[in-house]
XYZ file of C-alpha atoms in Angstrom:
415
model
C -80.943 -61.818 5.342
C -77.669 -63.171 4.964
C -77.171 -61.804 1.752
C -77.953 -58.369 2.508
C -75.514 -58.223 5.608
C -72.991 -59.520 3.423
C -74.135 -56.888 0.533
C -74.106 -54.074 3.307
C -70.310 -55.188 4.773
C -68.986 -55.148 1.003
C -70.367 -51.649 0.625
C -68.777 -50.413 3.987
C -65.644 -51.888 2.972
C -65.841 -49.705 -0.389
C -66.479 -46.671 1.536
C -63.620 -47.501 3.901
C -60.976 -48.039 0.835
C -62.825 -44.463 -0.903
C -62.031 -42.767 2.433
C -58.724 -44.038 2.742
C -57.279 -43.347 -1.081
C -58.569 -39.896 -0.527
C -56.617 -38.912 2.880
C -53.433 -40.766 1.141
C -53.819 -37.745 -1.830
C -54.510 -35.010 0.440
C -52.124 -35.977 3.220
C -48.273 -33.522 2.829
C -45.838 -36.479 2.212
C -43.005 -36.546 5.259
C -39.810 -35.976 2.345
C -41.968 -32.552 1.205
C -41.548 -29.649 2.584
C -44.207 -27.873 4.480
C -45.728 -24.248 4.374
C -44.757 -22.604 6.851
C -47.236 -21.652 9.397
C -49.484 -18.644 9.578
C -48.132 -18.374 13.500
C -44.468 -18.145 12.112
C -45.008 -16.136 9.456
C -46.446 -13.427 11.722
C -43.668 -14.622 14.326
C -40.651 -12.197 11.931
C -42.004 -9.003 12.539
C -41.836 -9.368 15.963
C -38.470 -10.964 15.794
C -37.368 -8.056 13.643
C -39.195 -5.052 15.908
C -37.243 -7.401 19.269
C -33.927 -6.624 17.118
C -34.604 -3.491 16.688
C -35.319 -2.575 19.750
C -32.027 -3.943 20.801
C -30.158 -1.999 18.477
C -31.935 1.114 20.563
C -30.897 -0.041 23.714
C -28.033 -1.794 23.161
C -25.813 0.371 21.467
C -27.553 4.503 20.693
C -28.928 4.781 24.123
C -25.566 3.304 25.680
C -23.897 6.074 23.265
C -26.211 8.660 24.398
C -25.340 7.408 28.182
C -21.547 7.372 27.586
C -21.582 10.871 25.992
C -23.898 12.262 29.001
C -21.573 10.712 32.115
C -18.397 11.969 30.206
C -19.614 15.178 29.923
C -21.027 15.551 33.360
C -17.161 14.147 34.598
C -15.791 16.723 32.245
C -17.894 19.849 34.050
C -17.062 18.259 37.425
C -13.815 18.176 36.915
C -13.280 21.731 35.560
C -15.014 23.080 38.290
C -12.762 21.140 40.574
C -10.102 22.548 38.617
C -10.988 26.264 38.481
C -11.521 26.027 42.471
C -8.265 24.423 42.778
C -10.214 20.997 44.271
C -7.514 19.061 42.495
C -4.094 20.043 41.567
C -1.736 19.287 39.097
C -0.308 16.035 40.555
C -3.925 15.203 41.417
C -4.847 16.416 37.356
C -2.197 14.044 36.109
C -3.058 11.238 38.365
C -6.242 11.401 37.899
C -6.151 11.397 33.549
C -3.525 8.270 34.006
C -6.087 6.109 35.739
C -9.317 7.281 33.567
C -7.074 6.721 30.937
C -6.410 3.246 31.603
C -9.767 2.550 33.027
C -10.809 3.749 29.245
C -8.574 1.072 27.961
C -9.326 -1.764 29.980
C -13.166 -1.222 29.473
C -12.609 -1.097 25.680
C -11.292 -4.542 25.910
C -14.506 -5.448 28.041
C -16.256 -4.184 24.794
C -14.877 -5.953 22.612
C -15.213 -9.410 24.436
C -18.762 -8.467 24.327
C -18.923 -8.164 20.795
C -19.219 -3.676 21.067
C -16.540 -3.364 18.699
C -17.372 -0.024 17.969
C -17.802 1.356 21.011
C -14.788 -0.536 21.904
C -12.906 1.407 19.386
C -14.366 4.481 20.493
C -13.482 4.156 24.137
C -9.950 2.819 23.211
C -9.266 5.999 21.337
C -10.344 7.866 23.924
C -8.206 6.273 26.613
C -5.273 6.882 24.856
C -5.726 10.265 23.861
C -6.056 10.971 27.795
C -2.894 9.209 28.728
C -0.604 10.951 25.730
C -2.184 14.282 27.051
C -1.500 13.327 30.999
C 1.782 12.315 29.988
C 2.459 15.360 28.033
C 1.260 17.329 30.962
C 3.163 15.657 33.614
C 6.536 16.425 31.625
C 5.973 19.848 29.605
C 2.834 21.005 31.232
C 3.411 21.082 34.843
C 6.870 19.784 34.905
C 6.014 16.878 37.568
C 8.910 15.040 35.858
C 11.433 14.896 33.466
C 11.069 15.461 29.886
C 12.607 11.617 29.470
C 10.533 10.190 31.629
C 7.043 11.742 29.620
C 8.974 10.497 26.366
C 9.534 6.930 27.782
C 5.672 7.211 29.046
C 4.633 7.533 25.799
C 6.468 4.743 24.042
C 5.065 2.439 26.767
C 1.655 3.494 25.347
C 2.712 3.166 21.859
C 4.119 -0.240 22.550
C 0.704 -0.700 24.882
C -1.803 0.255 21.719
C 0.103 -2.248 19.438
C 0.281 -5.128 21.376
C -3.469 -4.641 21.781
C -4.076 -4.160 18.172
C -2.090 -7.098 17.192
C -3.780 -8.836 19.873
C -7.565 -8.127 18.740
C -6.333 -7.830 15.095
C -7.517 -4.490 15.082
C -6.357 -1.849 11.867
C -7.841 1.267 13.737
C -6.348 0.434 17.167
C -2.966 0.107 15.171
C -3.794 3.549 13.539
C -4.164 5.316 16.879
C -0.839 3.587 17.951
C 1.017 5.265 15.097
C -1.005 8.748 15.638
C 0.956 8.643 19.072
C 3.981 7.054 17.914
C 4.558 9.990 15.805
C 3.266 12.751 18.003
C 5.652 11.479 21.081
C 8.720 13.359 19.599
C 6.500 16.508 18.974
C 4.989 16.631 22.048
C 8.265 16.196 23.935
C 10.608 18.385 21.724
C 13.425 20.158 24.192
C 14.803 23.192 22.948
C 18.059 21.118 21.464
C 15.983 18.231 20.548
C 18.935 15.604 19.664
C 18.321 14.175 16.246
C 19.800 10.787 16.921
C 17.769 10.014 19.008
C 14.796 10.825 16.806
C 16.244 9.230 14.008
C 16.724 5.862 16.393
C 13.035 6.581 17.820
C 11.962 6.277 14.242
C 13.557 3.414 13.182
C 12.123 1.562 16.095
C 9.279 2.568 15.424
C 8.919 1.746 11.889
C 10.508 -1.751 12.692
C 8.064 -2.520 15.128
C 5.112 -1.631 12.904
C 6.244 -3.480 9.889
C 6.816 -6.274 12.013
C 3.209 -6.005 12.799
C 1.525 -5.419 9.322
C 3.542 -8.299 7.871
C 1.152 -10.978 8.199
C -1.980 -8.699 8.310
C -4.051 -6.914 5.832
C -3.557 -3.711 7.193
C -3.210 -1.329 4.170
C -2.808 1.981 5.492
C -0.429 1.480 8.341
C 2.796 1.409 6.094
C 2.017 4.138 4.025
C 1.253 6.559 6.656
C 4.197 5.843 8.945
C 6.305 6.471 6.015
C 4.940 10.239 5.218
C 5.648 10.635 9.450
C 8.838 9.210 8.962
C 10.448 11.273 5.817
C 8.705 14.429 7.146
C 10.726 14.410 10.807
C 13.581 13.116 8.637
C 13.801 16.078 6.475
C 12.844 18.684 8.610
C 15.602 17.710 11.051
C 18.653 16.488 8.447
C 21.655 19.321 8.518
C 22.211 21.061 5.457
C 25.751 21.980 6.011
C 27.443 18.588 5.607
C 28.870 17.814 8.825
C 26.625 14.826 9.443
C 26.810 13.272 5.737
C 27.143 9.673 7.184
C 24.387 9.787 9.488
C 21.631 10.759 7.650
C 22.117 9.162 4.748
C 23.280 6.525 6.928
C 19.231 6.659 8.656
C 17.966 6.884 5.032
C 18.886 3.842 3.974
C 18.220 2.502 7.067
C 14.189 3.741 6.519
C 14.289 2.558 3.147
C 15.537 -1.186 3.740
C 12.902 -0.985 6.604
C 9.974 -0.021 4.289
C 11.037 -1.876 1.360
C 11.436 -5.370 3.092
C 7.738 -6.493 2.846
C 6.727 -5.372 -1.032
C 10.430 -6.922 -1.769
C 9.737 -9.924 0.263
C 6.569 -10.331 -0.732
C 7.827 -10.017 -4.621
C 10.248 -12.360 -4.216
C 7.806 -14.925 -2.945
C 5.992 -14.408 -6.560
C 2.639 -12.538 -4.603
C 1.225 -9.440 -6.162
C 2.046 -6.596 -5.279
C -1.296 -4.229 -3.366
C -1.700 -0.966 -3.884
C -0.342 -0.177 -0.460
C 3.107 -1.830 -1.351
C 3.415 0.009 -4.624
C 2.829 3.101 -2.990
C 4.907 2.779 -0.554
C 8.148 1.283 -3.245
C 7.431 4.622 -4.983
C 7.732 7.395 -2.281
C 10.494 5.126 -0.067
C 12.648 5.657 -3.210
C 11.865 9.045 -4.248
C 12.296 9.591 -0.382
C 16.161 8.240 -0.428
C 17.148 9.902 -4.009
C 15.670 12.665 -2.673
C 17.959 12.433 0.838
C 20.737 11.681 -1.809
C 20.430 14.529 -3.701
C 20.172 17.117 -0.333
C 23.340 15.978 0.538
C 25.530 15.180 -2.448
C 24.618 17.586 -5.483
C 26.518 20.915 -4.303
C 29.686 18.923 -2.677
C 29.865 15.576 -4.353
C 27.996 15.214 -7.392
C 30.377 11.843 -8.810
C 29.507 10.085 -5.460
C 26.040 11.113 -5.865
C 26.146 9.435 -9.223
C 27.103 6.626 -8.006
C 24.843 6.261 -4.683
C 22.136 6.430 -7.944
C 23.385 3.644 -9.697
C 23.829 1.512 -7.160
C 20.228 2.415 -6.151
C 19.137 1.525 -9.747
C 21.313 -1.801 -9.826
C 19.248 -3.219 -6.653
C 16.148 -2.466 -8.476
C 17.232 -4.369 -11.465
C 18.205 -7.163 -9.434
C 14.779 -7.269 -7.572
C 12.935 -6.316 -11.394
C 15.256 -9.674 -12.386
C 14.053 -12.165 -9.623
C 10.135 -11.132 -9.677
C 7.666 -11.180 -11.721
C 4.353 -9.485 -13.276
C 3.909 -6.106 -11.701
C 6.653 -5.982 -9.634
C 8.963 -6.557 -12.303
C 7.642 -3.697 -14.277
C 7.590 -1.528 -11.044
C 11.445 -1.598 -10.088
C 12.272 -1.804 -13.496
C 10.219 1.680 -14.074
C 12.172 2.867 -10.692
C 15.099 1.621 -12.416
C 15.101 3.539 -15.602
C 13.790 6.642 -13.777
C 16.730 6.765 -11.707
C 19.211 5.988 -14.397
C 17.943 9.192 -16.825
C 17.747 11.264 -13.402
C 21.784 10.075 -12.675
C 22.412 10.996 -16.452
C 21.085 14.676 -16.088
C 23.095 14.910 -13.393
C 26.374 13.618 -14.216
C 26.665 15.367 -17.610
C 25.744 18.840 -19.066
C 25.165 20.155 -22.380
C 25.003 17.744 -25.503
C 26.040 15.209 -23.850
C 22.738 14.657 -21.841
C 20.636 14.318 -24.835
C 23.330 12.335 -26.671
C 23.053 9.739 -23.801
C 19.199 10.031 -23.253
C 18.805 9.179 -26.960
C 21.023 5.928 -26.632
C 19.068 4.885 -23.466
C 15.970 5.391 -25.585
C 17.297 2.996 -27.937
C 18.195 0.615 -25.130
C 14.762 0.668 -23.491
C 12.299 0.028 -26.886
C 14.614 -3.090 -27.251
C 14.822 -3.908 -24.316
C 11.016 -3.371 -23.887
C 10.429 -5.383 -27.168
C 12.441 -8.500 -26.359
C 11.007 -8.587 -23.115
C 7.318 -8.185 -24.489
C 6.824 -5.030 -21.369
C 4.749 -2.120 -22.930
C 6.048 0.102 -20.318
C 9.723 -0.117 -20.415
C 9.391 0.680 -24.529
C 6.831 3.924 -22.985
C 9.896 5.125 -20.845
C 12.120 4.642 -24.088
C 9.707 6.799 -26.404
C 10.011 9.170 -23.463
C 13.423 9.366 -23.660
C 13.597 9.737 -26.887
C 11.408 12.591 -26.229
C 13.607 14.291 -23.546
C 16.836 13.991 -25.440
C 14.789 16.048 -28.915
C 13.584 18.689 -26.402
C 16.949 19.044 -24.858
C 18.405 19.164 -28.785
C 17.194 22.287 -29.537
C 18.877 24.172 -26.388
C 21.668 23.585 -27.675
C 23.201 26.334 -28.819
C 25.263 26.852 -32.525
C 28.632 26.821 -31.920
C 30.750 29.334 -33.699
C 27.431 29.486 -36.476
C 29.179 26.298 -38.427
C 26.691 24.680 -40.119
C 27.828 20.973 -39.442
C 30.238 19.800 -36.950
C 28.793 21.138 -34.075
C 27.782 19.784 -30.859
C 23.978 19.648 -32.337
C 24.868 18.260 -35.305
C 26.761 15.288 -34.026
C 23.799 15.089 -31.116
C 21.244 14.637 -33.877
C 23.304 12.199 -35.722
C 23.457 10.287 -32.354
C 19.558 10.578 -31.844
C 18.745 9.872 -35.846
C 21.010 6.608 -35.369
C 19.149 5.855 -32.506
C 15.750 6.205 -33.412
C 16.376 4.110 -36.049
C 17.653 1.544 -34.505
C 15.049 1.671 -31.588
């Protein structure tokens, strides 16, 4: 008997250390990962149909409610308007504070993380306060044209403190819409271009100062087409005011240029937004240059273009990579431009073929593919101007394009 129990307590213990082997194999180890569960597998389409859903309510049926109460205010209020409910005091009033209301909810918005709505409703404030403002001063004549003017700058000022603030591009853009459109909108009928001119420039300063440290690339660009396109529309054409606007001129160009200078100097690269805006702010100033000096002073304007070219040289000096190439390009353009203007005749293409010459060595020693491309092309310039040139007297040799193509042969081969 005693050696069966023993027998049958040997054989349990067998089974126990079978059993035991076997739930060690099957049994997930802690340190390895587990399947994920058919419960949480089936949880994601409902956490993707609960997103979903409050995409729908959060944001197109709040559009949907937005558009529907402003365009139930909007018949309300004509109606009040057409049955003289509301007059115009009451009218401007009444835009200044849903105006501001707009703008104080869009910051609401955007704390709650609705920044497109926010944008939206921002917009839309500030289009009603330009229009009240423009109404109070040339619509109704409430007050004076001044006091509309100085209304809108505080908006202006208003839209880019709030854009700086929330680091917002578009709020900035919708700054500089109005900005621009304040002198427009509150024109007089002897609009006083000083003033404009100063407007501007505060302006401009103001919104480079903001961009400066932001990646805002549209902002400088923009303000700059605004700015040269009140600038020449409003510059005299008779000469009396030679000092001032070329005096403003340089005045928007040092404003413009500071950051892609600055920024060359520190040894960044240069964006596409600060190339584009070193190319039209100094096609903008030879251009205000030229307006004013060509008929009346030509030498001086000569000389305005040279010392234009020399602070490109110095900046094409001190920098590096693309920016080097850049105002050296803006360099040599305005050098061949001064040329053309300075002399006539052979002359032109006598000096044209010597720059060429210049350049391709220049270009070569300094290993810059471009600089030798604007020597071929002025190598190219001075041949085409060559054959203008008319025969003098029908002598054969010792004429004026004779000696030019001995100038040009010796140049081009030397180049």
């Amino acid at each position: 008997m005693d050696d069966r129990m023993d027998a049958l307590e040997a054989r349990i213990a067998r089974i126990e250390q079978a059993l035991i082997s076997r739930a060690m194999l099957t049994t997930p180890s802690v340190l390895e990962p587990r399947a994920p569960k058919p419960e949480a597998q089936a949880a994601q389409p409902r956490r993707s149909a609960a997103d979903a859903e409050r995409f729908l309510g959060g944001r197109i049926l709040l559009a949907v409610g937005a558009v529907a109460l402003l365009l139930g205010v909007s018949f309300f209020l004509k109606y009040a308007f057409d049955n003289g409910w509301i007059g115009p005091s009451g009218r401007v009033a009444l835009g200044l504070v849903a105006g501001a209301a707009f703008l104080v909810g869009s910051a609401r918005l955007r704390s709650l993380s609705q920044p497109v709505f926010a944008h939206g409703l921002g917009a839309l404030g500030a289009g009603i306060l330009y229009l009240s403002l423009w109404a109070a001063g040339n619509g109704f004549h409430l007050v004076p044209t001044a006091a509309s003017f100085a209304g809108m700058c505080v908006v202006t000022a208003l839209l880019v403190l709030l854009a700086t603030r929330n680091d917002s591009q578009l709020m900035a853009i919708w700054g500089l819409i109005g900005g621009f459109l304040t002198p427009a909108l509150n024109a007089g009928p002897q609009p006083s271009v000083v003033t404009l001119f100063a407007y501007l420039a505060l302006l401009n300063a103001a919104l480079v100062f903001v961009i400066e440290k932001r990646a805002w690339k549209i902002i400088a660009p923009v303000a700059l087409v605004f700015t040269e396109l009140y600038y020449f529309l409003s510059v005299g054409h008779n000469g009396n005011h030679v000092l001032r606007d070329i005096g403003f001129a340089a005045l928007y160009l040092a404003l413009f240029m500071s950051g892609p200078a600055r920024r060359a100097l520190q040894g960044k690269t240069l964006d596409r937004s600060n190339v584009t805006v070193t190319i039209l702010s100094a096609i903008s100033f030879y251009a205000a240059l030229h307006l004013q000096f060509y008929d009346s002073e030509r030498m001086l304007l000569v000389a305005a273009i040279v010392a234009l070219a020399a602070a490109y040289v110095f900046l094409a000096v001190k920098t590096q990579d693309v920016a080097r190439t850049l105002f050296a390009a803006l360099a040599l353009a305005l050098v061949t431009g001064g040329i053309a203007i300075a002399f006539h005749g052979s002359t032109v293409a006598a000096l044209w073929a010597i720059e060429g010459a210049l350049l391709v060595w220049t270009g070569a020693r300094a290993k810059l593919q471009l600089v030798q491309f604007f020597g071929i092309l002025a190598f190219a310039m001075a041949l085409l101007d060559v054959s203008f040139i008319p025969l003098a007297g029908g002598r054969l040799f010792a004429n004026d394009r004779f000696w030019t193509l001995a100038i040009f042969a010796g140049s081009f081969a030397a180049a």
